[in-house]
mmCIF file of C-alpha atoms in Angstrom:
data_model
loop_
_atom_site.group_PDB
_atom_site.id
_atom_site.type_symbol
_atom_site.label_atom_id
_atom_site.label_comp_id
_atom_site.label_asym_id
_atom_site.label_seq_id
_atom_site.Cartn_x
_atom_site.Cartn_y
_atom_site.Cartn_z
ATOM 1 C CA LYS A 21 5.275 99.414 -85.342
ATOM 2 C CA ALA A 22 5.799 95.655 -85.485
ATOM 3 C CA GLY A 23 3.469 93.703 -87.756
ATOM 4 C CA VAL A 24 1.340 90.679 -87.032
ATOM 5 C CA THR A 25 3.434 87.718 -85.952
ATOM 6 C CA GLN A 26 2.509 84.068 -86.165
ATOM 7 C CA THR A 27 4.211 81.070 -84.632
ATOM 8 C CA PRO A 28 5.279 78.571 -85.626
ATOM 9 C CA ARG A 29 5.858 79.333 -89.310
ATOM 10 C CA TYR A 30 5.900 75.675 -90.333
ATOM 11 C CA LEU A 31 4.434 72.616 -88.724
ATOM 12 C CA ILE A 32 4.257 68.952 -89.656
ATOM 13 C CA LYS A 33 1.770 66.731 -87.856
ATOM 14 C CA THR A 34 0.219 63.335 -88.394
ATOM 15 C CA ARG A 35 -3.455 62.467 -88.691
ATOM 16 C CA GLY A 36 -5.266 62.345 -85.368
ATOM 17 C CA GLN A 37 -2.927 64.744 -83.610
ATOM 18 C CA GLN A 38 -3.886 68.202 -82.486
ATOM 19 C CA VAL A 39 -2.162 71.499 -83.103
ATOM 20 C CA THR A 40 -2.139 74.988 -81.604
ATOM 21 C CA LEU A 41 -1.192 78.037 -83.635
ATOM 22 C CA SER A 42 -0.435 81.431 -82.161
ATOM 23 C CA CYS A 43 -0.983 84.961 -83.408
ATOM 24 C CA SER A 44 0.189 88.251 -81.922
ATOM 25 C CA PRO A 45 -1.630 91.243 -83.393
ATOM 26 C CA ILE A 46 -0.252 94.684 -84.076
ATOM 27 C CA SER A 47 0.064 96.632 -80.839
ATOM 28 C CA GLY A 48 -3.200 98.392 -80.068
ATOM 29 C CA HIS A 49 -5.288 96.172 -82.327
ATOM 30 C CA ARG A 50 -8.141 94.419 -80.582
ATOM 31 C CA SER A 51 -9.661 92.324 -83.351
ATOM 32 C CA VAL A 52 -8.043 89.115 -84.562
ATOM 33 C CA SER A 53 -9.424 87.008 -87.400
ATOM 34 C CA TRP A 54 -8.244 83.645 -88.669
ATOM 35 C CA TYR A 55 -8.345 82.324 -92.247
ATOM 36 C CA GLN A 56 -7.478 79.048 -93.916
ATOM 37 C CA GLN A 57 -5.952 79.084 -97.394
ATOM 38 C CA THR A 58 -5.868 75.987 -99.600
ATOM 39 C CA PRO A 59 -5.373 75.626 -103.360
ATOM 40 C CA GLY A 60 -8.830 74.120 -103.746
ATOM 41 C CA GLN A 61 -10.973 76.328 -101.513
ATOM 42 C CA GLY A 62 -8.964 79.538 -101.529
ATOM 43 C CA LEU A 63 -9.123 81.838 -98.535
ATOM 44 C CA GLN A 64 -11.851 80.971 -96.073
ATOM 45 C CA PHE A 65 -12.823 82.717 -92.867
ATOM 46 C CA LEU A 66 -12.509 80.675 -89.683
ATOM 47 C CA PHE A 67 -13.425 83.059 -86.855
ATOM 48 C CA GLU A 68 -12.952 86.513 -85.393
ATOM 49 C CA TYR A 69 -12.214 87.517 -81.814
ATOM 50 C CA PHE A 70 -12.635 90.915 -80.246
ATOM 51 C CA SER A 71 -11.958 91.656 -76.584
ATOM 52 C CA GLU A 72 -11.646 87.935 -75.814
ATOM 53 C CA THR A 73 -15.060 87.140 -77.346
ATOM 54 C CA GLN A 74 -15.695 85.177 -80.507
ATOM 55 C CA ARG A 75 -17.922 87.396 -82.613
ATOM 56 C CA ASN A 76 -18.220 85.388 -85.774
ATOM 57 C CA LYS A 77 -17.464 81.890 -86.946
ATOM 58 C CA GLY A 78 -17.072 80.468 -90.419
ATOM 59 C CA ASN A 79 -18.367 77.195 -91.738
ATOM 60 C CA PHE A 80 -15.808 74.852 -90.207
ATOM 61 C CA PRO A 81 -16.308 71.798 -87.985
ATOM 62 C CA GLY A 82 -16.054 72.002 -84.232
ATOM 63 C CA ARG A 83 -12.533 70.555 -84.398
ATOM 64 C CA PHE A 84 -11.449 74.119 -85.150
ATOM 65 C CA SER A 85 -11.513 76.368 -82.119
ATOM 66 C CA GLY A 86 -9.835 79.481 -80.919
ATOM 67 C CA ARG A 87 -9.475 81.936 -78.119
ATOM 68 C CA GLN A 88 -8.179 85.391 -77.429
ATOM 69 C CA PHE A 89 -6.316 86.571 -74.373
ATOM 70 C CA SER A 90 -6.570 89.859 -72.522
ATOM 71 C CA ASN A 91 -3.494 91.173 -74.359
ATOM 72 C CA SER A 92 -5.308 90.470 -77.669
ATOM 73 C CA ARG A 93 -3.002 87.595 -78.591
ATOM 74 C CA SER A 94 -4.951 84.734 -80.096
ATOM 75 C CA GLU A 95 -4.549 81.009 -80.493
ATOM 76 C CA MET A 96 -6.337 78.581 -82.720
ATOM 77 C CA ASN A 97 -6.519 74.873 -82.102
ATOM 78 C CA VAL A 98 -7.312 72.052 -84.475
ATOM 79 C CA SER A 99 -8.014 68.684 -82.902
ATOM 80 C CA THR A 100 -8.030 65.261 -84.528
ATOM 81 C CA LEU A 101 -6.161 66.467 -87.580
ATOM 82 C CA GLU A 102 -7.189 65.251 -91.024
ATOM 83 C CA LEU A 103 -5.192 65.274 -94.245
ATOM 84 C CA GLY A 104 -7.496 67.997 -95.576
ATOM 85 C CA ASP A 105 -6.434 70.342 -92.793
ATOM 86 C CA SER A 106 -3.113 70.856 -94.561
ATOM 87 C CA ALA A 107 -3.154 74.545 -95.402
ATOM 88 C CA LEU A 108 -1.691 77.964 -94.812
ATOM 89 C CA TYR A 109 -3.342 79.448 -91.729
ATOM 90 C CA LEU A 110 -3.368 83.215 -91.668
ATOM 91 C CA CYS A 111 -4.348 85.548 -88.909
ATOM 92 C CA ALA A 112 -5.213 89.192 -89.362
ATOM 93 C CA SER A 113 -5.525 92.005 -86.894
ATOM 94 C CA SER A 114 -7.603 95.126 -87.030
ATOM 95 C CA ARG A 115 -7.688 98.175 -84.815
ATOM 96 C CA LEU A 116 -11.331 97.948 -83.824
ATOM 97 C CA SER A 117 -14.035 96.385 -85.906
ATOM 98 C CA GLY A 118 -12.627 94.058 -88.499
ATOM 99 C CA ARG A 119 -15.537 94.952 -90.716
ATOM 100 C CA GLU A 120 -14.841 98.645 -90.936
ATOM 101 C CA ASN A 121 -11.089 98.795 -90.839
ATOM 102 C CA GLU A 122 -8.165 97.427 -92.731
ATOM 103 C CA GLN A 123 -7.117 93.962 -91.693
ATOM 104 C CA PHE A 124 -3.388 93.350 -91.566
ATOM 105 C CA PHE A 125 -2.192 89.811 -92.076
ATOM 106 C CA GLY A 126 0.676 87.878 -90.584
ATOM 107 C CA PRO A 127 3.040 85.650 -92.605
ATOM 108 C CA GLY A 128 0.993 82.558 -91.866
ATOM 109 C CA THR A 129 1.630 79.112 -90.438
ATOM 110 C CA ARG A 130 1.976 76.378 -93.020
ATOM 111 C CA LEU A 131 0.540 73.172 -91.580
ATOM 112 C CA THR A 132 1.223 69.842 -93.242
ATOM 113 C CA VAL A 133 -0.716 66.810 -92.050
ATOM 114 C CA LEU A 134 0.772 63.428 -92.969
ATOM 115 C CA SER B 4 -17.687 79.827 -100.275
ATOM 116 C CA GLN B 5 -16.231 82.672 -102.272
ATOM 117 C CA GLN B 6 -18.052 85.983 -102.410
ATOM 118 C CA GLY B 7 -17.489 86.502 -106.094
ATOM 119 C CA GLU B 8 -15.325 86.262 -109.098
ATOM 120 C CA GLU B 9 -12.043 87.816 -110.069
ATOM 121 C CA ASP B 10 -11.183 88.383 -113.650
ATOM 122 C CA PRO B 11 -8.882 87.483 -115.243
ATOM 123 C CA GLN B 12 -7.599 84.447 -113.358
ATOM 124 C CA ALA B 13 -4.131 85.108 -114.771
ATOM 125 C CA LEU B 14 -2.542 88.123 -116.421
ATOM 126 C CA SER B 15 0.858 88.320 -118.077
ATOM 127 C CA ILE B 16 2.291 91.696 -119.108
ATOM 128 C CA GLN B 17 5.588 93.459 -119.809
ATOM 129 C CA GLU B 18 7.243 95.855 -117.394
ATOM 130 C CA GLY B 19 5.937 99.380 -117.855
ATOM 131 C CA GLU B 20 2.493 98.285 -118.979
ATOM 132 C CA ASN B 21 -0.659 98.782 -116.924
ATOM 133 C CA ALA B 22 -2.461 95.880 -115.285
ATOM 134 C CA THR B 23 -6.185 95.851 -114.612
ATOM 135 C CA MET B 24 -7.935 93.288 -112.444
ATOM 136 C CA ASN B 25 -11.655 93.075 -111.856
ATOM 137 C CA CYS B 26 -13.675 91.766 -108.954
ATOM 138 C CA SER B 27 -17.387 91.106 -108.678
ATOM 139 C CA TYR B 28 -19.297 90.339 -105.510
ATOM 140 C CA LYS B 29 -22.798 89.311 -104.541
ATOM 141 C CA THR B 30 -24.018 91.063 -101.393
ATOM 142 C CA SER B 31 -24.210 94.579 -99.990
ATOM 143 C CA ILE B 32 -20.870 95.597 -98.601
ATOM 144 C CA ASN B 33 -19.403 97.920 -95.992
ATOM 145 C CA ASN B 34 -16.074 98.071 -97.797
ATOM 146 C CA LEU B 35 -13.884 96.241 -100.290
ATOM 147 C CA GLN B 36 -10.184 95.648 -99.770
ATOM 148 C CA TRP B 37 -7.426 94.600 -102.142
ATOM 149 C CA TYR B 38 -4.515 92.445 -101.058
ATOM 150 C CA ARG B 39 -1.317 91.160 -102.648
ATOM 151 C CA GLN B 40 0.250 87.793 -101.881
ATOM 152 C CA ASN B 41 3.710 86.731 -102.948
ATOM 153 C CA SER B 42 4.189 83.012 -103.507
ATOM 154 C CA GLY B 43 2.231 81.512 -100.589
ATOM 155 C CA ARG B 44 3.270 84.114 -98.069
ATOM 156 C CA GLY B 45 1.074 86.411 -95.989
ATOM 157 C CA LEU B 46 -1.281 88.928 -97.511
ATOM 158 C CA VAL B 47 -0.185 92.525 -97.877
ATOM 159 C CA HIS B 48 -2.963 95.100 -97.568
ATOM 160 C CA LEU B 49 -3.042 97.444 -100.557
ATOM 161 C CA ILE B 50 -6.114 99.621 -100.310
ATOM 162 C CA LEU B 51 -9.570 99.823 -98.725
ATOM 163 C CA ILE B 52 -12.488 101.505 -100.464
ATOM 164 C CA ARG B 53 -15.739 102.101 -98.596
ATOM 165 C CA SER B 54 -19.171 101.545 -100.091
ATOM 166 C CA ASN B 55 -19.814 105.289 -100.363
ATOM 167 C CA GLU B 56 -16.593 105.899 -102.309
ATOM 168 C CA ARG B 57 -16.226 105.491 -106.060
ATOM 169 C CA GLU B 58 -12.498 105.817 -106.618
ATOM 170 C CA LYS B 59 -9.345 105.742 -104.554
ATOM 171 C CA HIS B 60 -5.665 106.156 -105.346
ATOM 172 C CA SER B 61 -2.521 105.017 -103.590
ATOM 173 C CA GLY B 62 0.751 105.516 -105.403
ATOM 174 C CA ARG B 63 0.582 103.493 -108.632
ATOM 175 C CA LEU B 64 -2.699 101.889 -107.571
ATOM 176 C CA ARG B 65 -6.146 103.047 -108.574
ATOM 177 C CA VAL B 66 -9.255 101.303 -107.301
ATOM 178 C CA THR B 67 -12.796 101.907 -108.464
ATOM 179 C CA LEU B 68 -16.007 100.656 -106.940
ATOM 180 C CA ASP B 69 -19.417 100.427 -108.601
ATOM 181 C CA THR B 70 -21.923 99.288 -106.010
ATOM 182 C CA SER B 71 -24.774 99.269 -108.536
ATOM 183 C CA LYS B 72 -22.908 96.628 -110.541
ATOM 184 C CA LYS B 73 -21.344 95.044 -107.458
ATOM 185 C CA SER B 74 -17.920 95.275 -108.995
ATOM 186 C CA SER B 75 -14.498 96.770 -108.389
ATOM 187 C CA SER B 76 -11.330 97.120 -110.391
ATOM 188 C CA LEU B 77 -7.689 97.471 -109.433
ATOM 189 C CA LEU B 78 -5.364 99.259 -111.841
ATOM 190 C CA ILE B 79 -1.610 99.063 -111.388
ATOM 191 C CA THR B 80 0.133 101.617 -113.566
ATOM 192 C CA ALA B 81 3.668 101.360 -114.926
ATOM 193 C CA SER B 82 4.050 97.815 -113.602
ATOM 194 C CA ARG B 83 7.358 96.428 -112.370
ATOM 195 C CA ALA B 84 8.697 92.899 -112.115
ATOM 196 C CA ALA B 85 8.323 93.228 -108.339
ATOM 197 C CA ASP B 86 4.542 93.533 -108.809
ATOM 198 C CA THR B 87 4.449 89.851 -109.789
ATOM 199 C CA ALA B 88 2.094 88.285 -107.235
ATOM 200 C CA SER B 89 -1.451 87.091 -106.667
ATOM 201 C CA TYR B 90 -3.997 89.829 -106.082
ATOM 202 C CA PHE B 91 -7.174 89.280 -104.085
ATOM 203 C CA CYS B 92 -10.230 91.360 -103.486
ATOM 204 C CA ALA B 93 -12.074 90.881 -100.207
ATOM 205 C CA THR B 94 -15.412 92.227 -99.114
ATOM 206 C CA ALA B 95 -16.707 93.110 -95.671
ATOM 207 C CA ASN B 96 -20.466 92.690 -95.704
ATOM 208 C CA ALA B 97 -22.791 95.412 -94.519
ATOM 209 C CA GLY B 98 -24.973 94.905 -91.483
ATOM 210 C CA GLY B 99 -25.843 91.699 -89.758
ATOM 211 C CA THR B 100 -23.349 89.858 -87.661
ATOM 212 C CA SER B 101 -20.559 89.559 -90.205
ATOM 213 C CA TYR B 102 -18.241 91.659 -88.025
ATOM 214 C CA GLY B 103 -14.644 90.994 -89.039
ATOM 215 C CA LYS B 104 -15.331 88.414 -91.707
ATOM 216 C CA LEU B 105 -13.754 89.134 -95.053
ATOM 217 C CA THR B 106 -14.930 87.113 -98.043
ATOM 218 C CA PHE B 107 -12.222 86.660 -100.661
ATOM 219 C CA GLY B 108 -12.287 86.176 -104.391
ATOM 220 C CA GLN B 109 -10.155 83.441 -105.915
ATOM 221 C CA GLY B 110 -7.496 85.910 -106.976
ATOM 222 C CA THR B 111 -5.690 87.045 -110.099
ATOM 223 C CA ILE B 112 -2.154 85.827 -110.739
ATOM 224 C CA LEU B 113 -0.166 88.707 -112.208
ATOM 225 C CA THR B 114 3.155 88.074 -113.935
ATOM 226 C CA VAL B 115 5.217 91.058 -114.995
ATOM 227 C CA HIS B 116 8.064 90.229 -117.363
ATOM 228 C CA PRO B 117 11.218 92.383 -117.196
#
């Protein structure tokens, strides 16, 4: 079974731009969660989607948004990029509830904001 | 914010030795999961232990959970150079609307010398 895939793997943007990251979960998984990893803050939860509905959101500004499609693929968008948004963005998929099941992570998208 | 602490922050051992990492957390949990990350790549799921379990094994890995002390430990036996990585514990909170949110510790950097 193919793992979680994320595209693109690397991205360089400038301040003020926006970016869209994509995540394809493991086949049959319905829950997708997003995390931001930085050296200073570590791994922080952004949001979780299940059956196209956002079920939980972390403590991030409204510039961070996401959505999930009917095939469970998910995208996250960051608008008006800031230097501090430079990070590794990881998505994770889970079969049903992300709380009760293992979450499997993709390789991540490394975003650099100049 | 991080759920808890991981101890030690860094661990350096020789091949063949055992490595023990500890994790403490603050709230009631549904389960606790351990992950490995190699050099800024994606997270690899190692093991999930539920709140009603006390010990779990998977190959060379042994995880214990003490919910009364809100702590867990990961033991890697007969370590190999390939085990060199960062190890994270992550908790899924019980109840409420936490759904798929995992809260991560800051990680332990393990270096295994050949």
